[in-house]
CSV table of C-alpha atoms and ligand atoms in Angstrom, one decimal:
chain,number,residue,atom,x,y,z
A,1,MET,CA,8.9,37.5,-3.9
A,2,PRO,CA,9.5,39.5,-7.1
A,3,ASN,CA,7.9,42.8,-7.6
A,4,GLY,CA,5.5,43.5,-10.5
A,5,ALA,CA,8.2,44.6,-13.0
A,6,GLN,CA,10.4,41.7,-12.1
A,7,GLN,CA,7.4,39.3,-12.6
A,8,ARG,CA,6.7,40.7,-16.0
A,9,ASP,CA,10.3,40.3,-17.0
A,10,MET,CA,10.5,36.8,-15.6
A,11,ARG,CA,7.4,35.7,-17.5
A,12,ARG,CA,9.0,37.1,-20.7
A,13,TYR,CA,12.3,35.3,-20.1
A,14,ALA,CA,10.5,32.1,-19.4
A,15,GLY,CA,8.4,32.5,-22.6
A,16,ASN,CA,11.6,33.2,-24.6
A,17,ALA,CA,13.3,30.1,-23.1
A,18,ARG,CA,10.2,28.1,-24.2
A,19,LYS,CA,10.4,29.7,-27.7
A,20,VAL,CA,14.1,28.8,-28.1
A,21,TRP,CA,13.4,25.2,-26.9
A,22,ASN,CA,10.6,24.8,-29.5
A,23,LEU,CA,12.7,26.4,-32.3
A,24,ALA,CA,15.7,24.3,-31.6
A,25,PHE,CA,13.6,21.1,-31.2
A,26,ALA,CA,11.9,21.8,-34.6
A,27,GLN,CA,15.3,22.3,-36.2
A,28,GLN,CA,16.5,19.0,-34.7
A,29,GLN,CA,13.4,17.3,-36.1
A,30,ALA,CA,14.1,18.8,-39.5
A,31,ASN,CA,17.7,17.7,-39.4
A,32,HIS,CA,16.7,14.2,-38.4
A,33,GLU,CA,14.3,14.0,-41.3
A,34,ALA,CA,17.2,15.0,-43.6
A,35,ASP,CA,19.1,12.1,-42.1
A,36,GLU,CA,21.5,14.3,-40.2
A,37,LYS,CA,22.8,13.6,-36.8
A,38,PHE,CA,21.3,15.2,-33.7
A,39,ALA,CA,23.1,18.5,-33.0
A,40,SER,CA,25.1,18.9,-29.8
A,41,ALA,CA,24.5,21.7,-27.3
A,42,MET,CA,27.5,23.5,-28.7
A,43,VAL,CA,26.1,23.3,-32.3
A,44,MET,CA,22.7,24.5,-31.1
A,45,THR,CA,24.2,27.7,-29.6
A,46,TYR,CA,25.3,28.6,-33.1
A,47,TRP,CA,21.6,28.7,-34.1
A,48,LEU,CA,20.8,31.4,-31.5
A,49,PRO,CA,21.9,34.5,-33.4
A,50,ALA,CA,19.6,33.6,-36.4
A,51,MET,CA,16.7,33.0,-34.0
A,52,LYS,CA,17.2,36.4,-32.4
A,53,GLU,CA,17.3,37.9,-35.9
A,54,THR,CA,13.9,36.4,-36.8
A,55,PHE,CA,12.4,36.9,-33.3
A,56,ALA,CA,13.8,40.2,-32.0
A,57,PHE,CA,12.0,39.8,-28.7
A,58,LEU,CA,14.4,37.1,-27.8
A,59,LYS,CA,17.1,39.8,-27.4
A,60,ASP,CA,15.4,40.9,-24.2
A,61,SER,CA,16.4,37.7,-22.4
A,62,PRO,CA,19.8,37.4,-20.7
A,63,SER,CA,21.6,35.4,-23.4
A,64,GLN,CA,23.0,32.9,-20.9
A,65,THR,CA,19.4,31.8,-20.1
A,66,LEU,CA,18.8,31.0,-23.8
A,67,GLN,CA,22.1,29.1,-24.1
A,68,GLN,CA,21.0,27.0,-21.1
A,69,VAL,CA,18.0,25.9,-23.1
A,70,THR,CA,20.2,24.3,-25.7
A,71,THR,CA,22.1,22.5,-22.9
A,72,ASP,CA,18.9,21.3,-21.5
A,73,LEU,CA,17.6,20.1,-24.9
A,74,ALA,CA,20.9,18.2,-25.5
A,75,PHE,CA,20.6,16.6,-22.1
A,76,ALA,CA,17.0,15.6,-22.9
A,77,TYR,CA,18.2,13.8,-26.0
A,78,LYS,CA,21.0,12.2,-24.0
A,79,ASN,CA,18.5,10.9,-21.4
A,80,PHE,CA,16.2,9.6,-24.1
A,81,PHE,CA,19.0,7.6,-25.8
A,82,ALA,CA,20.2,6.3,-22.5
A,83,GLY,CA,16.6,5.0,-21.9
A,84,ARG,CA,16.1,7.3,-18.9
A,85,ALA,CA,13.4,9.5,-20.3
A,86,ASP,CA,10.8,9.9,-23.0
A,87,PHE,CA,11.6,11.6,-26.3
A,88,PRO,CA,11.8,15.4,-26.0
A,89,LYS,CA,8.5,17.3,-26.8
A,90,PHE,CA,7.4,20.7,-27.8
A,91,LYS,CA,6.7,22.9,-24.8
A,92,LYS,CA,3.2,24.3,-24.7
A,93,LYS,CA,2.4,27.7,-23.1
A,94,GLY,CA,0.8,27.2,-19.7
A,95,LYS,CA,1.2,23.4,-19.8
A,96,SER,CA,4.8,22.7,-18.9
A,97,SER,CA,6.1,24.7,-16.0
A,98,ASP,CA,7.7,28.0,-17.1
A,99,SER,CA,11.4,28.3,-16.2
A,100,PHE,CA,14.8,29.7,-17.1
A,101,ARG,CA,18.3,29.2,-15.7
A,102,PHE,CA,21.3,31.3,-14.9
A,103,PRO,CA,24.7,29.5,-14.9
A,104,GLN,CA,26.5,32.6,-13.6
A,105,GLY,CA,26.3,36.2,-12.8
A,106,PHE,CA,24.1,35.7,-9.7
A,107,LYS,CA,24.7,36.7,-6.1
A,108,LEU,CA,23.1,35.0,-3.1
A,109,GLU,CA,22.7,36.7,0.3
A,110,PRO,CA,20.9,34.1,2.4
A,111,HIS,CA,21.2,36.2,5.6
A,112,ASN,CA,19.3,39.0,3.9
A,113,ASN,CA,17.0,36.6,2.2
A,114,ARG,CA,17.7,38.1,-1.2
A,115,VAL,CA,19.2,36.9,-4.5
A,116,PHE,CA,20.7,39.0,-7.3
A,117,LEU,CA,19.9,37.8,-10.8
A,118,PRO,CA,21.3,39.3,-14.0
A,119,LYS,CA,19.0,41.9,-15.6
A,120,LEU,CA,16.4,41.4,-12.9
A,121,GLY,CA,18.3,42.9,-9.9
A,122,TRP,CA,17.9,41.9,-6.2
A,123,ILE,CA,14.8,39.8,-5.4
A,124,CYS,CA,13.6,38.8,-2.0
A,125,TYR,CA,12.9,35.2,-1.3
A,126,ARG,CA,11.6,32.9,1.5
A,127,ASN,CA,14.4,30.6,2.5
A,128,SER,CA,13.5,26.9,2.6
A,129,ARG,CA,16.8,25.5,3.6
A,130,ALA,CA,20.5,26.2,4.0
A,131,VAL,CA,22.6,26.4,0.8
A,132,VAL,CA,25.6,24.1,1.2
A,133,GLY,CA,28.5,23.9,-1.3
A,134,THR,CA,29.5,25.9,-4.4
A,135,ILE,CA,26.5,27.3,-6.3
A,136,LYS,CA,26.5,26.0,-9.9
A,137,ASN,CA,23.3,27.5,-11.2
A,138,ILE,CA,20.0,29.0,-10.3
A,139,THR,CA,16.8,28.0,-12.0
A,140,VAL,CA,13.8,30.3,-11.8
A,141,SER,CA,10.4,28.7,-12.3
A,142,CYS,CA,6.7,29.5,-12.0
A,143,THR,CA,4.0,27.1,-10.8
A,144,ASN,CA,0.5,28.3,-10.3
A,145,GLY,CA,1.5,31.9,-10.2
A,146,GLN,CA,4.2,31.3,-7.6
A,147,TRP,CA,7.8,31.9,-8.4
A,148,PHE,CA,10.6,29.6,-7.2
A,149,ALA,CA,14.4,29.8,-7.3
A,150,SER,CA,16.1,26.3,-7.3
A,151,ILE,CA,19.7,26.5,-6.4
A,152,GLN,CA,22.0,23.7,-7.5
A,153,THR,CA,25.2,23.3,-5.6
A,154,GLU,CA,28.3,21.1,-5.8
A,155,GLN,CA,30.3,19.7,-2.9
A,156,GLU,CA,32.8,17.0,-2.3
A,157,VAL,CA,31.4,14.1,-0.2
A,158,ALA,CA,33.1,11.0,0.9
A,159,GLN,CA,31.6,7.8,-0.3
A,160,PRO,CA,29.2,7.1,2.5
A,161,LEU,CA,29.0,3.7,4.3
A,162,PRO,CA,25.5,2.6,5.1
A,163,THR,CA,24.7,2.7,8.8
A,164,ALA,CA,22.0,0.1,8.4
A,165,THR,CA,23.0,-3.5,7.7
A,166,THR,CA,19.7,-5.1,6.7
A,167,ALA,CA,18.3,-6.1,3.4
A,168,VAL,CA,14.6,-5.6,2.6
A,169,GLY,CA,12.2,-6.6,-0.2
A,170,ILE,CA,9.4,-4.3,-1.1
A,171,ASP,CA,6.1,-5.2,-2.8
A,172,VAL,CA,3.8,-2.4,-3.9
A,173,GLY,CA,0.0,-2.7,-4.2
A,174,ILE,CA,-3.3,-1.0,-4.1
A,175,ALA,CA,-4.7,-1.8,-0.6
A,176,ARG,CA,-1.2,-1.3,0.9
A,177,PHE,CA,0.9,1.2,-0.8
A,178,ALA,CA,4.1,-0.7,0.0
A,179,THR,CA,4.7,-3.9,2.1
A,180,LEU,CA,8.2,-4.6,3.5
A,181,SER,CA,9.5,-8.1,3.9
A,182,ASP,CA,10.1,-7.4,7.6
A,183,GLY,CA,6.3,-7.3,8.0
A,184,THR,CA,5.8,-3.5,8.2
A,185,PHE,CA,3.6,-1.9,5.6
A,186,ILE,CA,2.7,1.6,4.5
A,187,ALA,CA,-1.0,2.4,4.0
A,188,PRO,CA,-2.0,4.6,1.1
A,189,VAL,CA,-2.7,8.3,1.7
A,190,ASN,CA,-6.4,8.6,2.4
A,191,SER,CA,-6.4,12.4,2.3
A,192,PHE,CA,-6.0,12.2,-1.5
A,193,LYS,CA,-9.7,11.0,-1.6
A,194,GLN,CA,-11.0,14.1,0.1
A,195,HIS,CA,-9.1,16.3,-2.3
A,196,GLN,CA,-10.1,14.3,-5.3
A,197,SER,CA,-13.8,14.7,-4.7
A,198,LYS,CA,-13.1,18.4,-4.3
A,199,LEU,CA,-11.2,18.3,-7.6
A,200,SER,CA,-14.1,16.6,-9.5
A,201,ARG,CA,-16.5,19.1,-8.1
A,202,TYR,CA,-14.4,22.0,-9.4
A,203,GLN,CA,-14.0,20.2,-12.7
A,204,ARG,CA,-17.7,19.8,-13.1
A,205,SER,CA,-18.3,23.4,-12.3
A,206,MET,CA,-15.6,24.4,-14.8
A,207,SER,CA,-17.3,22.3,-17.5
A,208,ARG,CA,-20.6,24.2,-17.0
A,209,LYS,CA,-19.0,27.6,-17.6
A,210,VAL,CA,-18.6,29.3,-21.0
A,211,LYS,CA,-15.2,28.5,-22.3
A,212,PHE,CA,-12.5,31.2,-21.9
A,213,SER,CA,-15.0,33.4,-19.9
A,214,LYS,CA,-14.0,35.2,-16.7
A,215,ASN,CA,-15.8,32.6,-14.6
A,216,TRP,CA,-14.3,29.8,-16.6
A,217,GLN,CA,-10.8,31.2,-15.9
A,218,LYS,CA,-11.6,31.4,-12.2
A,219,ALA,CA,-12.9,27.8,-12.1
A,220,ARG,CA,-9.8,26.7,-14.1
A,221,GLN,CA,-7.5,28.2,-11.5
A,222,LYS,CA,-9.3,26.4,-8.7
A,223,VAL,CA,-8.9,23.1,-10.6
A,224,SER,CA,-5.1,23.7,-11.1
A,225,LYS,CA,-4.6,24.7,-7.5
A,226,THR,CA,-6.2,21.5,-6.3
A,227,HIS,CA,-4.1,19.5,-8.7
A,228,ALA,CA,-1.0,21.2,-7.3
A,229,ARG,CA,-2.2,20.5,-3.7
A,230,ILE,CA,-2.7,16.8,-4.4
A,231,ALA,CA,0.7,16.6,-6.1
A,232,ASN,CA,2.4,18.3,-3.1
A,233,MET,CA,0.8,15.9,-0.7
A,234,ARG,CA,1.8,13.0,-2.7
A,235,ARG,CA,5.4,14.2,-3.0
A,236,ASP,CA,5.6,14.8,0.7
A,237,PHE,CA,4.3,11.3,1.5
A,238,LEU,CA,6.7,9.7,-1.0
A,239,HIS,CA,9.7,11.6,0.4
A,240,LYS,CA,9.0,10.8,4.0
A,241,THR,CA,8.4,7.1,3.2
A,242,SER,CA,11.4,6.7,1.0
A,243,THR,CA,13.7,8.5,3.4
A,244,ALA,CA,12.6,6.3,6.3
A,245,ILE,CA,13.1,3.1,4.3
A,246,SER,CA,16.4,4.2,2.9
A,247,LYS,CA,17.8,5.1,6.3
A,248,ASN,CA,16.9,1.7,7.8
A,249,HIS,CA,18.1,-0.7,5.2
A,250,ALA,CA,21.4,-1.0,3.4
A,251,MET,CA,19.9,-3.2,0.6
A,252,ILE,CA,16.5,-2.7,-1.0
A,253,PHE,CA,15.0,-5.0,-3.5
A,254,VAL,CA,12.0,-4.1,-5.6
A,255,GLU,CA,10.2,-5.9,-8.4
A,256,ASP,CA,11.1,-4.8,-11.9
A,257,LEU,CA,8.4,-3.6,-14.3
A,258,LYS,CA,5.7,-4.0,-11.6
A,259,VAL,CA,3.8,-0.9,-12.7
A,260,ALA,CA,3.4,-1.9,-16.3
A,261,ASN,CA,2.4,-5.4,-15.2
A,262,MET,CA,-0.3,-4.3,-12.9
A,263,SER,CA,-1.9,-1.9,-15.4
A,264,LYS,CA,-1.9,-4.6,-18.0
A,265,SER,CA,-3.5,-7.2,-15.7
A,266,ALA,CA,-6.2,-4.8,-14.8
A,267,LYS,CA,-7.2,-4.2,-18.3
A,268,GLY,CA,-6.9,-7.8,-19.6
A,269,THR,CA,-7.6,-8.6,-23.2
A,270,ALA,CA,-10.7,-8.3,-25.4
A,271,ALA,CA,-11.3,-12.0,-25.2
A,272,LYS,CA,-10.6,-12.2,-21.5
A,273,PRO,CA,-11.4,-8.8,-19.9
A,274,GLY,CA,-9.9,-8.1,-16.5
A,275,ARG,CA,-11.9,-7.7,-13.4
A,276,LYS,CA,-12.5,-4.5,-11.5
A,277,VAL,CA,-11.2,-2.6,-14.5
A,278,ARG,CA,-13.2,0.5,-13.5
A,279,GLN,CA,-11.9,0.7,-10.0
A,280,LYS,CA,-8.4,0.3,-11.2
A,281,ALA,CA,-8.8,2.8,-14.0
A,282,GLY,CA,-8.9,6.6,-14.0
A,283,LEU,CA,-7.2,9.2,-11.9
A,284,ASN,CA,-6.6,7.1,-8.9
A,285,ARG,CA,-4.9,4.5,-11.1
A,286,SER,CA,-2.6,6.9,-12.9
A,287,ILE,CA,-1.7,8.6,-9.6
A,288,LEU,CA,-0.7,5.3,-8.1
A,289,ASP,CA,1.3,4.3,-11.2
A,290,GLN,CA,3.2,7.6,-11.0
A,291,SER,CA,3.7,7.2,-7.3
A,292,TRP,CA,5.2,3.8,-7.6
A,293,SER,CA,7.8,4.8,-10.2
A,294,GLU,CA,8.6,8.0,-8.4
A,295,PHE,CA,8.9,6.0,-5.1
A,296,ARG,CA,11.4,3.8,-6.7
A,297,ARG,CA,13.3,6.7,-8.2
A,298,GLN,CA,13.6,8.3,-4.8
A,299,LEU,CA,14.7,5.1,-3.1
A,300,GLU,CA,17.3,4.7,-5.8
A,301,TYR,CA,19.0,8.0,-5.3
A,302,LYS,CA,18.6,8.1,-1.5
A,303,GLN,CA,20.3,4.7,-1.4
A,304,ALA,CA,23.2,6.2,-3.3
A,305,TRP,CA,23.4,9.1,-0.8
A,306,ASN,CA,23.4,6.7,2.1
A,307,GLY,CA,25.9,4.3,0.7
A,308,GLY,CA,23.3,1.5,0.3
A,309,TRP,CA,21.9,0.2,-3.0
A,310,LEU,CA,18.7,-0.7,-4.7
A,311,ASP,CA,18.2,-3.6,-7.1
A,312,ALA,CA,15.2,-4.6,-9.2
A,313,VAL,CA,14.5,-8.3,-9.5
A,314,PRO,CA,12.5,-9.8,-12.4
A,315,PRO,CA,8.9,-10.6,-11.3
A,316,GLN,CA,8.8,-14.4,-11.5
A,317,TYR,CA,6.3,-16.2,-9.3
A,318,THR,CA,7.0,-13.7,-6.5
A,319,SER,CA,3.3,-13.7,-5.7
A,320,GLN,CA,2.7,-17.5,-6.1
A,321,GLU,CA,5.7,-19.1,-4.3
A,322,CYS,CA,5.4,-20.2,-0.7
A,323,PRO,CA,8.2,-18.7,1.4
A,324,CYS,CA,7.9,-21.6,3.8
A,325,CYS,CA,8.1,-24.7,1.6
A,326,GLY,CA,8.7,-23.3,-1.9
A,327,HIS,CA,5.5,-24.8,-3.3
A,328,THR,CA,4.7,-22.6,-6.3
A,329,ALA,CA,1.1,-22.5,-7.6
A,330,LYS,CA,-1.4,-19.9,-8.9
A,331,ASP,CA,-4.0,-21.3,-6.4
A,332,ASN,CA,-1.8,-20.4,-3.5
A,333,ARG,CA,-3.1,-16.9,-3.9
A,334,LYS,CA,-6.7,-17.2,-3.1
A,335,THR,CA,-7.6,-13.5,-3.4
A,336,GLN,CA,-5.8,-10.3,-4.0
A,337,ALA,CA,-4.9,-10.1,-0.3
A,338,HIS,CA,-4.7,-13.7,1.0
A,339,PHE,CA,-2.0,-16.2,0.4
A,340,VAL,CA,-2.5,-19.8,1.6
A,341,CYS,CA,0.0,-22.5,0.6
A,342,LEU,CA,-1.8,-25.5,-0.8
A,343,ASP,CA,1.0,-27.8,0.3
A,344,CYS,CA,2.1,-26.7,3.8
A,345,GLY,CA,-0.8,-24.5,4.8
A,346,PHE,CA,1.3,-21.4,5.4
A,347,ALA,CA,-1.0,-18.4,5.4
A,348,GLU,CA,0.0,-14.7,5.2
A,349,HIS,CA,-1.0,-11.4,3.6
A,350,ALA,CA,-0.2,-11.8,-0.1
A,351,ASP,CA,1.8,-8.6,-0.3
A,352,LEU,CA,4.1,-9.7,2.5
A,353,VAL,CA,4.7,-13.0,0.8
A,354,GLY,CA,5.6,-11.0,-2.4
A,355,ALA,CA,8.0,-8.8,-0.4
A,356,ILE,CA,9.7,-11.8,1.2
A,357,ASN,CA,10.1,-13.5,-2.2
A,358,ILE,CA,11.4,-10.3,-3.8
A,359,ARG,CA,14.0,-10.1,-1.0
A,360,ARG,CA,15.1,-13.7,-1.5
A,361,ALA,CA,15.3,-13.3,-5.3
A,362,GLY,CA,17.4,-10.2,-4.8
A,363,LEU,CA,19.8,-11.8,-2.4
A,364,ALA,CA,20.2,-14.8,-4.8
A,365,ARG,CA,21.0,-12.5,-7.7
A,366,LEU,CA,23.7,-10.8,-5.6
A,367,ALA,CA,25.2,-14.1,-4.5
A,368,CYS,CA,25.6,-15.4,-8.1
A,369,GLY,CA,26.6,-12.4,-10.1
A,370,ASP,CA,28.1,-9.0,-10.5
A,371,THR,CA,24.8,-7.2,-10.1
A,372,LEU,CA,26.2,-5.1,-7.3
A,373,LEU,CA,29.1,-3.9,-9.4
A,374,GLU,CA,26.6,-3.1,-12.3
A,375,VAL,CA,24.4,-1.2,-9.9
A,376,ARG,CA,27.3,0.8,-8.6
A,377,ALA,CA,28.6,1.5,-12.1
A,378,SER,CA,25.3,2.8,-13.4
A,379,ALA,CA,24.8,5.0,-10.4
A,380,GLN,CA,28.3,6.4,-11.0
A,381,GLU,CA,27.5,7.0,-14.7
A,382,SER,CA,24.5,9.1,-14.1
A,383,THR,CA,26.4,11.3,-11.7
A,384,GLU,CA,29.1,11.7,-14.3
A,385,ASP,CA,26.5,12.8,-16.9
A,386,THR,CA,25.2,15.5,-14.6
A,387,ARG,CA,28.7,16.7,-13.9
A,388,GLN,CA,29.4,16.9,-17.7
A,389,LEU,CA,26.2,18.8,-18.3
A,390,LEU,CA,27.1,21.4,-15.7
A,391,ALA,CA,30.7,21.7,-17.0
A,392,ALA,CA,29.3,22.3,-20.5
B,401,ZN,ZN1,4.2,-24.0,1.7
């Protein structure tokens, strides 16, 4: 809850952080074209004085917030080369969320609901949860005119042992958001629909206004607020779902590359166009795609927290094989929702059949290889990366 002067300063610091990101990124691109190696965070901090010389307004920012940008950019490259993220991009004003970070110099008084930030002074805040562990940094960000302080902490935790002992396979779909091999399923969130019709109404009204006029600005704000609302609801839904599943199962198997597969099959090819392309396309579609990959990401780290693990199995015949007799045929799957085995007559919801097959494939992989060790090792590695970033 910053006051007016603090808000103005914070907007400036966020703008400066974006400027440094873009300058450093442009320099990296130029270096790359000259066949030079990508510069490390350390090397990039040597670029800062020249930047401040050219753009004097950068000197207003606490210099540690600008150094953090170079750390972030170096980490963005690292994530890209490790295949965890897309290639870094230029940050556009108003598009990417505005933020800056303090690695030190802050003071936190949770009992007084206030935080001290260098150059900004004491700022009151609304507490969302208890801060546990040693504070490593504080990131200040702005979304839709609201300011947030994210506090990252570090603490020693013993390697947890899973309390659950079961293994479960999960199949994701459109009619059912997720189906578990134990027969339970999670319905998609219907409240999205209501907000989406609202969203398209606001979007239509925005398109009728004169661009950049006062009324257009107002309409645009309504659109972005509704976007934020939908995103919040989706996040909430995904977190509740992934937490519940992670708590109840020690082993979780999902299908690999499911998202890419489904989008492709919807579109089809020019010679053989897919069916129901329209229904599967558009906003709903992209929200679902994002939801599935975010769902998987959450399951993965929550499993690591709980001492369980998650493994992705290659999608081979998981939707065509009969879990009862093993008969594998395309015709087993009569429609999107129904599975009827042509050999033994076993009939079940197709998504449940998929989930059962995913679970079996996952267990088979564990039995015959060192997948578990690999999964553990890669989880360890990403924690290690984060630790190194913070140390730098
Ligand atoms: Zn069968």
